[in-house]
CSV table of C-alpha atoms and ligand atoms in Angstrom, one decimal:
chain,number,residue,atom,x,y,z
A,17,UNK,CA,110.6,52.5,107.6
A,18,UNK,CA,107.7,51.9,109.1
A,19,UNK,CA,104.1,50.5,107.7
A,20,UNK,CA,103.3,54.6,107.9
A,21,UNK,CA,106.2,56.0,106.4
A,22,UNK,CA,106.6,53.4,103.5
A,23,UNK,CA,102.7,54.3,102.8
A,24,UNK,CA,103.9,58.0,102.3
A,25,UNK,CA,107.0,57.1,100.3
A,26,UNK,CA,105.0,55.4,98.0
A,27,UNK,CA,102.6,58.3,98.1
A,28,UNK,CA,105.6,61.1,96.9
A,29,UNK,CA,106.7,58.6,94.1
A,30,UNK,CA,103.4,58.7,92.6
A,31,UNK,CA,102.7,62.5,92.9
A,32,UNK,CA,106.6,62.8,91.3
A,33,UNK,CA,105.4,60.0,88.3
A,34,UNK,CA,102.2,62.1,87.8
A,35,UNK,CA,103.6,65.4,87.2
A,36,UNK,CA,106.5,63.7,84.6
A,37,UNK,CA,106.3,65.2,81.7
A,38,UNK,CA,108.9,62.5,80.0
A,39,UNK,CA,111.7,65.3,80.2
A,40,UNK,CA,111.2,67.6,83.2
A,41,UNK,CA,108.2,68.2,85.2
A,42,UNK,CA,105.8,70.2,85.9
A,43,UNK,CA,105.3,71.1,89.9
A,44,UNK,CA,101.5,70.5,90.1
A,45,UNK,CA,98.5,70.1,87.6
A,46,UNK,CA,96.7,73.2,86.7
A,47,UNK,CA,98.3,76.0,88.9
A,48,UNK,CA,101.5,75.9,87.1
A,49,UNK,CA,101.9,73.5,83.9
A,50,UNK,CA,105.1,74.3,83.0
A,51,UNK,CA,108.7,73.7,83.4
A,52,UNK,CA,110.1,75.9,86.6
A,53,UNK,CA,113.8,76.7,87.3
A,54,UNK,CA,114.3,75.6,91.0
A,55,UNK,CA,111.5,73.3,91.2
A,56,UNK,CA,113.3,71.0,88.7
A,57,UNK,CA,116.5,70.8,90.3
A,58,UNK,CA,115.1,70.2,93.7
A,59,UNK,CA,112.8,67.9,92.3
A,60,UNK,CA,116.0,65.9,90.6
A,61,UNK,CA,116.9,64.9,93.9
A,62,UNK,CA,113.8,63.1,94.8
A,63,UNK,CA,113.8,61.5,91.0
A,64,UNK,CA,117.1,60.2,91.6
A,65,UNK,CA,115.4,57.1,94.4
A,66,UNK,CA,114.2,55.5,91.6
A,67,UNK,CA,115.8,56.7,88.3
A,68,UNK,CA,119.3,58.4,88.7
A,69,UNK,CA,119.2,58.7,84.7
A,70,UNK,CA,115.8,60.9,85.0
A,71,UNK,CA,117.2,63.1,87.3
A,72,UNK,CA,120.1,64.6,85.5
A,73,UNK,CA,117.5,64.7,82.7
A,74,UNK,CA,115.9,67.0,84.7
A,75,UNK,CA,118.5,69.7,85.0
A,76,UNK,CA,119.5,68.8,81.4
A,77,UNK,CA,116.0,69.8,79.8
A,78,UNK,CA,116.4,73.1,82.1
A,79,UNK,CA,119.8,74.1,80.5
A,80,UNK,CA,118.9,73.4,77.1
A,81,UNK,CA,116.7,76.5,77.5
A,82,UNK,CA,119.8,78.6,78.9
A,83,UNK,CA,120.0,82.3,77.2
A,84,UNK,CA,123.3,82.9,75.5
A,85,UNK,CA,123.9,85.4,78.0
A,86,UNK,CA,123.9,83.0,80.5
A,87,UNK,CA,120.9,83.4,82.4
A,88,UNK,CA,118.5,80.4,83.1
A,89,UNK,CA,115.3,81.3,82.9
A,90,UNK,CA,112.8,81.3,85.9
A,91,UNK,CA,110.0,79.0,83.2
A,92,UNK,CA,110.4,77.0,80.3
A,93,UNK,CA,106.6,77.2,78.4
A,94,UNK,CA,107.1,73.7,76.4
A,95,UNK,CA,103.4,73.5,75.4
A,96,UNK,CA,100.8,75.2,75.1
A,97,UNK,CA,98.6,76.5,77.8
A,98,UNK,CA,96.1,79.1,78.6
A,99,UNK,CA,96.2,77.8,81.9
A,100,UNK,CA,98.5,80.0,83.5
A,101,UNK,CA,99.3,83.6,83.2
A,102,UNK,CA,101.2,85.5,82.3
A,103,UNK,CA,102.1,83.1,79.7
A,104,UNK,CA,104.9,83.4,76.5
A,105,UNK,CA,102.8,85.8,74.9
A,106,UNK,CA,103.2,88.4,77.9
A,107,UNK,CA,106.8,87.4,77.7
A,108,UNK,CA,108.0,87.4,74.8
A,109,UNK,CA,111.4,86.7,74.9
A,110,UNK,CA,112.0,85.2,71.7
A,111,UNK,CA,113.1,82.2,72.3
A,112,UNK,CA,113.1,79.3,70.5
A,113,UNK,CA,111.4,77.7,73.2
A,114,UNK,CA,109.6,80.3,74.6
A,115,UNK,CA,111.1,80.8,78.4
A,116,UNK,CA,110.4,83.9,80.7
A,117,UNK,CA,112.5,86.6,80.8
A,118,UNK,CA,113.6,86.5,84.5
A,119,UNK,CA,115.9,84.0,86.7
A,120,UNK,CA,115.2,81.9,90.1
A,121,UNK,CA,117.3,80.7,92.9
A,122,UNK,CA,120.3,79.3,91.4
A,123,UNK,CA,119.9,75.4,93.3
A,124,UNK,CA,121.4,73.7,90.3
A,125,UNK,CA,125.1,73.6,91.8
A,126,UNK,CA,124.2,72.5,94.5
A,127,UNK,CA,121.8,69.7,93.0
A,128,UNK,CA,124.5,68.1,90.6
A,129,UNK,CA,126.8,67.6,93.3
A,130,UNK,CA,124.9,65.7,95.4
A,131,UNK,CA,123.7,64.0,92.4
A,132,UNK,CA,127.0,63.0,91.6
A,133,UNK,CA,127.4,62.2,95.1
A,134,UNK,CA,125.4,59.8,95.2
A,135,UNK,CA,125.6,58.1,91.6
A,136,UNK,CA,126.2,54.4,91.9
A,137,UNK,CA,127.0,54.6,88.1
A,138,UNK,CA,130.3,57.1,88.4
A,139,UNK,CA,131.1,57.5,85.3
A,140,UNK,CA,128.0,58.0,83.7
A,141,UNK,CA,127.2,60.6,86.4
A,142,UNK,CA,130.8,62.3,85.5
A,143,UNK,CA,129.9,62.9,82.0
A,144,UNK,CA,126.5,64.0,82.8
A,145,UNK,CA,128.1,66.9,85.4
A,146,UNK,CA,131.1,67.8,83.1
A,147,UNK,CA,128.6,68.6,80.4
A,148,UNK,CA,126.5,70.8,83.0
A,149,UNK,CA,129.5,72.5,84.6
A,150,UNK,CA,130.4,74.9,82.2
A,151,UNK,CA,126.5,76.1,82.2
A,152,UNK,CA,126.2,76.3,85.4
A,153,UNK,CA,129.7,78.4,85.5
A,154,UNK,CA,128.2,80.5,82.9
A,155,UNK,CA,124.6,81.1,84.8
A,156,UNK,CA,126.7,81.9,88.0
A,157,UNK,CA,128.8,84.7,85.7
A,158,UNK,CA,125.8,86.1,84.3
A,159,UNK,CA,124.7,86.8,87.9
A,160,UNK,CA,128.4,88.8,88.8
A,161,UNK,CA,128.4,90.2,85.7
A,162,UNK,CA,124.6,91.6,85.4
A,163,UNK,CA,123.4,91.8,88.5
A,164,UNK,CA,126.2,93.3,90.5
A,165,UNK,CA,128.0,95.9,88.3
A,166,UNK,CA,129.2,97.7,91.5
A,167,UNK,CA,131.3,94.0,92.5
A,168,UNK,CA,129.7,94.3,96.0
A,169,UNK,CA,130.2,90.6,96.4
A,170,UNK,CA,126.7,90.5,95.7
A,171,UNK,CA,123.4,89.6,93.9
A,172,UNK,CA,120.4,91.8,93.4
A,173,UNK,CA,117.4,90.0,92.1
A,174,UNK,CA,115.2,92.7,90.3
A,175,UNK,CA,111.5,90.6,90.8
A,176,UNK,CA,110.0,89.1,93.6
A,177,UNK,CA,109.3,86.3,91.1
A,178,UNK,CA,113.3,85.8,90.8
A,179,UNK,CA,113.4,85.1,94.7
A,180,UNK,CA,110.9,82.4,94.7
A,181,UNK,CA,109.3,84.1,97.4
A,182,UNK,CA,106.9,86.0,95.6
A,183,UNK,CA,104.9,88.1,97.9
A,184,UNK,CA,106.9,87.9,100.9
A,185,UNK,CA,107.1,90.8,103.6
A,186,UNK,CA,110.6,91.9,102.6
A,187,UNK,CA,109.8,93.4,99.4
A,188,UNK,CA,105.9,95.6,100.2
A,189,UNK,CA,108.2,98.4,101.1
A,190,UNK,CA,110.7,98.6,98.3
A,191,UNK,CA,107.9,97.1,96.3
A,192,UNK,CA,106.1,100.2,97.1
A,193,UNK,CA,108.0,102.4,95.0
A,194,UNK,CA,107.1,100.5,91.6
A,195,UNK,CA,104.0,102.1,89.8
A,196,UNK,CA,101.4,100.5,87.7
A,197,UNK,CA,100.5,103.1,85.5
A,198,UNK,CA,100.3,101.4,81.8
A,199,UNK,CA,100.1,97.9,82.9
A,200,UNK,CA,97.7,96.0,80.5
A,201,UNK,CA,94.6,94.9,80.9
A,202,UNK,CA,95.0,90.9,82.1
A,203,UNK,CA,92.8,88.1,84.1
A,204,UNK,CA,95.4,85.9,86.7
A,205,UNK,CA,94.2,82.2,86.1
A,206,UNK,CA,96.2,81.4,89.5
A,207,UNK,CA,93.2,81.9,91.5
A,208,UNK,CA,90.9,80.0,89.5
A,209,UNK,CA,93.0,77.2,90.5
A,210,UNK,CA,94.0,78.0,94.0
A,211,UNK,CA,92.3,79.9,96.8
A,212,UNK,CA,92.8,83.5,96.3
A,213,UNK,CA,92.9,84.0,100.1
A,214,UNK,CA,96.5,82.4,99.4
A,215,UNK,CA,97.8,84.2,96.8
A,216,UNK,CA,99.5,87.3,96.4
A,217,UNK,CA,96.7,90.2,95.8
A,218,UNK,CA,95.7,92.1,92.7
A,219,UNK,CA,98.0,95.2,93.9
A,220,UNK,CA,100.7,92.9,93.8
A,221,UNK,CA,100.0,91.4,90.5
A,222,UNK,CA,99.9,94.7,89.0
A,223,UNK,CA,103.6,95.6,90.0
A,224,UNK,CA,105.0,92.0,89.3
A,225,UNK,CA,103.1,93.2,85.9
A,226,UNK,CA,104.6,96.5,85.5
A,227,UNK,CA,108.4,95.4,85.8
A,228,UNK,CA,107.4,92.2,83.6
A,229,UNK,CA,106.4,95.3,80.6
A,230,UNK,CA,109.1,97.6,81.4
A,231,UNK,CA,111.8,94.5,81.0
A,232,UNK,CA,110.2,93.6,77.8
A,233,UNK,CA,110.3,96.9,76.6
A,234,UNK,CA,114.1,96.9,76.9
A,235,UNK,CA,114.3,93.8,74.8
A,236,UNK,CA,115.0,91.5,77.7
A,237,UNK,CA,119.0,93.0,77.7
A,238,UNK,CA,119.8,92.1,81.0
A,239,UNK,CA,122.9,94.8,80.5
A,240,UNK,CA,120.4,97.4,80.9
A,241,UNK,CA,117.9,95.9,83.3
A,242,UNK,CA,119.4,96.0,86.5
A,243,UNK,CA,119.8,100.0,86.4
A,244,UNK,CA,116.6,100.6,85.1
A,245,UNK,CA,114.8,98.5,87.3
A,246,UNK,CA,112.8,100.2,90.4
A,247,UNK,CA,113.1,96.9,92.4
A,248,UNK,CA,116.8,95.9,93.4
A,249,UNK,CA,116.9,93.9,96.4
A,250,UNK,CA,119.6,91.9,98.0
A,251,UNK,CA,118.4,88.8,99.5
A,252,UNK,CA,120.5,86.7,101.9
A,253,UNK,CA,118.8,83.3,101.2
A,254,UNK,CA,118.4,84.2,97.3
A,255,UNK,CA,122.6,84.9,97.7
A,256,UNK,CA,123.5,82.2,100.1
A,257,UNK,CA,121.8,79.6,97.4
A,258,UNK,CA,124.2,80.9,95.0
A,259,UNK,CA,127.2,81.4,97.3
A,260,UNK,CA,126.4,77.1,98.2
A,261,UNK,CA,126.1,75.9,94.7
A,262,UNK,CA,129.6,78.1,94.0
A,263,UNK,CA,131.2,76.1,96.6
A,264,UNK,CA,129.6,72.8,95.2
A,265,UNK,CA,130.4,73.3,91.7
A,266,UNK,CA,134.2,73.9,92.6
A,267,UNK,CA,134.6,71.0,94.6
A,268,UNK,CA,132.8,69.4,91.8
A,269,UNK,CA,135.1,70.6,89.5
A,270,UNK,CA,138.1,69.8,91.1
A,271,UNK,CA,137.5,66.1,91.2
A,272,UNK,CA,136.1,66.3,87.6
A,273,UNK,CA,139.4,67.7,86.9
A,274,UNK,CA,138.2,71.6,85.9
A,275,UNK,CA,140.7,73.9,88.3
A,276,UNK,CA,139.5,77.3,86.6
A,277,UNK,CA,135.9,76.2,86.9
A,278,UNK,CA,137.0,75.3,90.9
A,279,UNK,CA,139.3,78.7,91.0
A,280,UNK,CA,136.2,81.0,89.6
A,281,UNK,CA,133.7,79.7,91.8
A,282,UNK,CA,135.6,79.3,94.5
A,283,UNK,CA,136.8,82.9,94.5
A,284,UNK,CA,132.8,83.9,94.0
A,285,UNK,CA,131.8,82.1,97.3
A,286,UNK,CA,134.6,83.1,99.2
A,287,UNK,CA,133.5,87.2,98.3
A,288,UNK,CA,130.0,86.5,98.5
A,289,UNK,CA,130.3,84.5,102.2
A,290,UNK,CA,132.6,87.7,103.3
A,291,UNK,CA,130.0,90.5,101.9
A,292,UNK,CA,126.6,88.6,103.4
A,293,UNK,CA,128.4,89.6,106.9
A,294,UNK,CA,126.6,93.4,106.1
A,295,UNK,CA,123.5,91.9,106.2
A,296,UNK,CA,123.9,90.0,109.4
A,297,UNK,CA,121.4,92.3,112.4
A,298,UNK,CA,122.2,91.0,115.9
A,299,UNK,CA,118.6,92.3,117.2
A,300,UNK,CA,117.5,90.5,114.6
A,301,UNK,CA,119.4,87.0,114.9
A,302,UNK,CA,119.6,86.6,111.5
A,303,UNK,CA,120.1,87.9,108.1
A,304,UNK,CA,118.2,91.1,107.0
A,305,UNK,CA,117.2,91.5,102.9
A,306,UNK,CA,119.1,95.1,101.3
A,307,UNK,CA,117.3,98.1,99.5
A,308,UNK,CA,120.0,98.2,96.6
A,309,UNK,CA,117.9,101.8,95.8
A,310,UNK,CA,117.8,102.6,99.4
A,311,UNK,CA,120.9,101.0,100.4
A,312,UNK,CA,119.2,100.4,103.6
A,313,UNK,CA,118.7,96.9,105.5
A,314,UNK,CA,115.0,95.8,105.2
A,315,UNK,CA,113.5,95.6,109.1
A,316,UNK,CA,111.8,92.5,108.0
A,317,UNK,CA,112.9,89.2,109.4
A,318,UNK,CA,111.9,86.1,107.2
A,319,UNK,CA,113.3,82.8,106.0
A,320,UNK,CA,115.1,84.7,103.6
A,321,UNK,CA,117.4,85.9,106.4
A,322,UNK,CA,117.4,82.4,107.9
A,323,UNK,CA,118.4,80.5,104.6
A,324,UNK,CA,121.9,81.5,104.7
A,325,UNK,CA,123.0,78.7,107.5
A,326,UNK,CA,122.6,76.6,103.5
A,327,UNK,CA,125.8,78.2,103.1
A,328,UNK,CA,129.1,78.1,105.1
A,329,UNK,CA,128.4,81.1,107.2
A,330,UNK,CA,130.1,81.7,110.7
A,331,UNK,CA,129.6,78.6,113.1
A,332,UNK,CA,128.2,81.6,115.4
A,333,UNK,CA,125.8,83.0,113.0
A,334,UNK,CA,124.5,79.4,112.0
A,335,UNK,CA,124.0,78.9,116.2
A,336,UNK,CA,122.1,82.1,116.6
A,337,UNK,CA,119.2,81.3,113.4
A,338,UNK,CA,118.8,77.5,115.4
A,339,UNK,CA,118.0,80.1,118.1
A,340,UNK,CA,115.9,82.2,116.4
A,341,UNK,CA,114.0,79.3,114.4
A,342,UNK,CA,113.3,77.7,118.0
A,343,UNK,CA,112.1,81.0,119.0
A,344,UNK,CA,109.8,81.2,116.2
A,345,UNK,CA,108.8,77.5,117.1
A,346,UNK,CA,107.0,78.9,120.4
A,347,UNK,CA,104.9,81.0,118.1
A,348,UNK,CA,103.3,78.0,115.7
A,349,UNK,CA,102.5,74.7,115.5
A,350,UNK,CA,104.8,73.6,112.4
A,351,UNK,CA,108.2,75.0,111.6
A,352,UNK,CA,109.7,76.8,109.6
A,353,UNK,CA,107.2,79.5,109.3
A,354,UNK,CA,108.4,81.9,106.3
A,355,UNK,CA,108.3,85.2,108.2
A,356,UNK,CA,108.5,86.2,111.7
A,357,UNK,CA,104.8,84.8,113.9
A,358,UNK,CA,106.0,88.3,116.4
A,359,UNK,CA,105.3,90.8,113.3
A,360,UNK,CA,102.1,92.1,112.7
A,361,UNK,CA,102.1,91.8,109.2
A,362,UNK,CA,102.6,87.5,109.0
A,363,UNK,CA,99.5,86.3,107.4
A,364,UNK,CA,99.2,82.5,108.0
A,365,UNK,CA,97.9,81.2,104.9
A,366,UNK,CA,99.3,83.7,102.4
A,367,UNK,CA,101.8,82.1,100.0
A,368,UNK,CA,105.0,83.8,101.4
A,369,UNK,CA,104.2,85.6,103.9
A,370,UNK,CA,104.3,83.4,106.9
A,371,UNK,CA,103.3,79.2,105.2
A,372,UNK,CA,105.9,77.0,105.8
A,373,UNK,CA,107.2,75.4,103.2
A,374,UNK,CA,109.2,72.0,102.7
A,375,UNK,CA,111.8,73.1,100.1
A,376,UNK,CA,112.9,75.5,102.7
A,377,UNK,CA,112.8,73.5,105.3
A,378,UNK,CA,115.2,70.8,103.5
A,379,UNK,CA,117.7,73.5,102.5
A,380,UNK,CA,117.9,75.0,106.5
A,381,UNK,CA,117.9,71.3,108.0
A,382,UNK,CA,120.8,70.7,105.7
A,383,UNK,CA,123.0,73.4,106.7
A,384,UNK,CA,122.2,72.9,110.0
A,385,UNK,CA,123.4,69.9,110.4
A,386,UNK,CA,126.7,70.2,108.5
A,387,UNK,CA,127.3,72.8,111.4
A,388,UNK,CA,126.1,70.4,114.0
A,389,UNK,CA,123.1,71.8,115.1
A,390,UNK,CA,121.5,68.5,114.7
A,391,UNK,CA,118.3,69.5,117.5
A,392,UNK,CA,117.2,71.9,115.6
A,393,UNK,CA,117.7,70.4,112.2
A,394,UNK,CA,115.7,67.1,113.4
A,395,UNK,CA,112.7,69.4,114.8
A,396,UNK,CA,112.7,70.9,111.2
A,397,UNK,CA,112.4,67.1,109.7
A,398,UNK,CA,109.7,66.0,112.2
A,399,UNK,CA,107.6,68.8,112.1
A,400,UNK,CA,108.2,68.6,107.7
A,401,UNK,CA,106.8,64.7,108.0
A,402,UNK,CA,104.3,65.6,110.5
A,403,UNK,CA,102.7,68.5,107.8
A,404,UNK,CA,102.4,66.1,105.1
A,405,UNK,CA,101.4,63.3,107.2
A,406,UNK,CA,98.5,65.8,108.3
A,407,UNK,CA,97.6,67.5,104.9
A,408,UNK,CA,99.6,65.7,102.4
A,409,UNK,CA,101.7,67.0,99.7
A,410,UNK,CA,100.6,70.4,99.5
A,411,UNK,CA,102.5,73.2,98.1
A,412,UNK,CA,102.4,75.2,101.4
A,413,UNK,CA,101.6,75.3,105.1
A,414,UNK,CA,99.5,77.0,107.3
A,415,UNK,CA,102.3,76.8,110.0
A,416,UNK,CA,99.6,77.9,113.0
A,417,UNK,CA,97.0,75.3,111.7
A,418,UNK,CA,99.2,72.6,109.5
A,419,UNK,CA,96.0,73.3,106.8
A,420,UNK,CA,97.3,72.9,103.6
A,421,UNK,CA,97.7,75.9,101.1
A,422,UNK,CA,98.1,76.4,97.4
A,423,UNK,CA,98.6,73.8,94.8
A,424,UNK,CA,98.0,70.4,95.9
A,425,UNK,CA,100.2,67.0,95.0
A,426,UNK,CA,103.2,69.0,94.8
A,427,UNK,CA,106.3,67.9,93.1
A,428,UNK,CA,108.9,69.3,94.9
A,429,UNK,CA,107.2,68.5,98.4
A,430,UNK,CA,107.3,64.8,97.5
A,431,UNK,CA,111.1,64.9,96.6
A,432,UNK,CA,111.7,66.8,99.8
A,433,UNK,CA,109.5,64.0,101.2
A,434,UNK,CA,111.5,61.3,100.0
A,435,UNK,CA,114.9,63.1,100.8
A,436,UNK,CA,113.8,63.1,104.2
A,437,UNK,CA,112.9,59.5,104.6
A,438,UNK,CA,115.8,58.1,102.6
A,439,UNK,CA,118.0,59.9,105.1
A,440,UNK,CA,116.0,59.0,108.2
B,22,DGY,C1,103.6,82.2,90.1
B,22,DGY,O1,103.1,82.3,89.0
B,22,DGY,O2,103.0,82.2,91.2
B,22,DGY,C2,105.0,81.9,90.2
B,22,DGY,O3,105.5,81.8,91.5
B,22,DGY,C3,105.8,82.9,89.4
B,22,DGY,O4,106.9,82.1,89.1
């Protein structure tokens, strides 16, 4: 490493130390003071550099809080904070810890593996997985079982909160359709903390608001959710995440000696890698989001249609999104951008609707590279180390500008940091 590097290693393990809560952490001060889903188990693999034990405790404090049902919940509220809204209240799911109703990417396969991995202590690291296994088995059930009754092979996710990528272009049509009549009266605290030019805007608020009441007024039964819900979208990147951390958690639990944990989630990768092909659009050289209401493909090419290379999709496929992501690169200064720079409707500072993001950008490098589309995958990492070593550890990217967006000192953007340089 170099005197430059080593000053922004250093820099990532104190934003990570900061945001510790003990148990998990939270991914910045103020703007979000909770536990979230994905941001811990990404996070995990940054805490593991300098405490392998704190990492699995991580993803351990996240699955305490799993629903009997299965489902891991997108927020864990462990304290108390008017901070942030909607908080428990809005919620209320009734748990004993109170949690939101709604899931996140499913990362968590995929994060004990390479936890495991990596574990110079083996056998401490074996217990620690075999215990999570069966969870993460369960969580990847719940998501067949409850959010694909017709067995297409795959996963609707029935909020644009569920995706991670909250306001992002895919969803203003389908999202369209979802009224607002009877939402309550509320004040969002997010943009007293971050700019509101970056956030998703009040219209959108409402809706996210709306399907957050009408859920709640079905008890949280996630039996009855996905039918009644106005939003059903199939995203590629939200499915390959789950399709990847299937694959993981069988080979996982084939060497941890758990064949029906392997056979089950191998059998769910192998029919979600063979239905993501209906998504694929050649004009579009990548993966395109479905209307589960519609059943049409979304004309709306973002990272979400670029994510799948994270899974083991077709050599060719995986060549053509390098292509597209370099075409992209013409368009901006930093990669990845999360939507298209050609389409009118990218907004450069917007949360999701064209920043780039690092936690993207470390999942698309990754499965790039496993296919040998190393060019591409090392312009991803330089331009990642170039943004932080521009703006720091933001939560976001302007990708025309490199100005940093959202939340700053990020948690997960320092453990994508350090990723990055401990594999440089
Ligand atoms: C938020 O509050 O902005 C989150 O992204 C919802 O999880």
């Amino acid at each position: 490493m170099t005197q430059q590097t080593e000053k922004i290693y250093e820099h990532a393990l104190e934003v990570l130390k900061e945001n510790d809560q003990g148990s998990y952490t939270i991914p910045t001060k103020g703007l979000y003071p909770f536990q979230w889903n994905w941001d811990s188990c990404l996070t995990a693999l940054g805490q593991f550099h300098y405490d392998e034990a704190r990492a699995w405790t991580e993803i351990e404090t996240l699955f305490a809080n799993q629903w009997p049902d299965g489902m891991v919940p997108h927020i864990v509220f462990h304290v108390y904070s008017d901070g942030y809204f909607p908080g428990p209240n809005v919620w209320d799911t009734g748990r004993p810890t109170p949690t939101s109703g709604i899931t996140q990417p499913p990362v968590a396969g995929f994060a004990i593996k390479r936890l495991y991995d990596r574990a110079t202590d083996k056998a401490e690291a074996a217990k620690r997985a075999r215990a999570l296994l069966p969870r993460i088995d369960a969580w990847h059930r719940w998501f067949y079982d409850m959010r694909d009754p017709g067995h297409e092979g795959l996963v609707a996710i029935l909020h644009p909160w569920e995706s991670g990528r909250d306001n992002s272009i895919d969803w203003d049509e389908a999202f369209e359709r979802v009224p607002t009549d009877g939402v309550e009266p509320y004040v969002r605290r997010d943009t007293q903390h971050a700019d509101p030019a970056h956030r998703p805007t009040k219209a959108q608020y409402d809706r996210y608001l709306y399907l957050v009441q009408l859920f709640r007024s079905l008890g949280w039964d996630n039996a009855r959710l996905h039918d009644a819900s106005p939003f059903k979208v199939v995203d590629p990147g939200f499915n390959a995440i789950l399709i990847r951390s299937a694959t993981d958690l069988a080979a996982l639990a084939d060497e941890l000696g758990e064949p029906e944990i392997a056979a089950r989630n191998r059998a769910r990768a192998e029919a979600g890698l063979a239905a993501l092909e209906t998504l694929w659009s050649e004009p579009h050289g990548q993966y395109l989001c479905r209307d589960r209401v519609t059943g049409q493909l979304i004309d709306s090419a973002s990272i979400g249609g670029i994510l799948p290379v994270f899974a083991a999709v077709p050599k060719a496929r995986a060549e053509a999104i390098a292509r597209t992501i370099e075409i992209w690169a013409a368009e901006v200064k930093y990669i990845v951008p999360s939507h298209d720079p050609a389409d009118p409707r990218f907004e450069p500072k917007r949360y999701w609707r064209a920043p780039a993001w690092l936690v993207m950008n470390y999942m698309i490098q990754d499965g790039l590279r496993s296919v040998g589309e190393t060019a591409t995958a090392d312009h991803i990492v330089s331009s990642s180390l170039e943004l932080i070593t521009r703006s720091g550890f933001a939560e976001y990217y302007d990708p025309t500008t490199g100005e940093p967006c959202g939340g700053g000192r990020f948690t997960w953007t320092a453990a994508m940091v350090i990723e990055f340089l401990e594999a440089a």
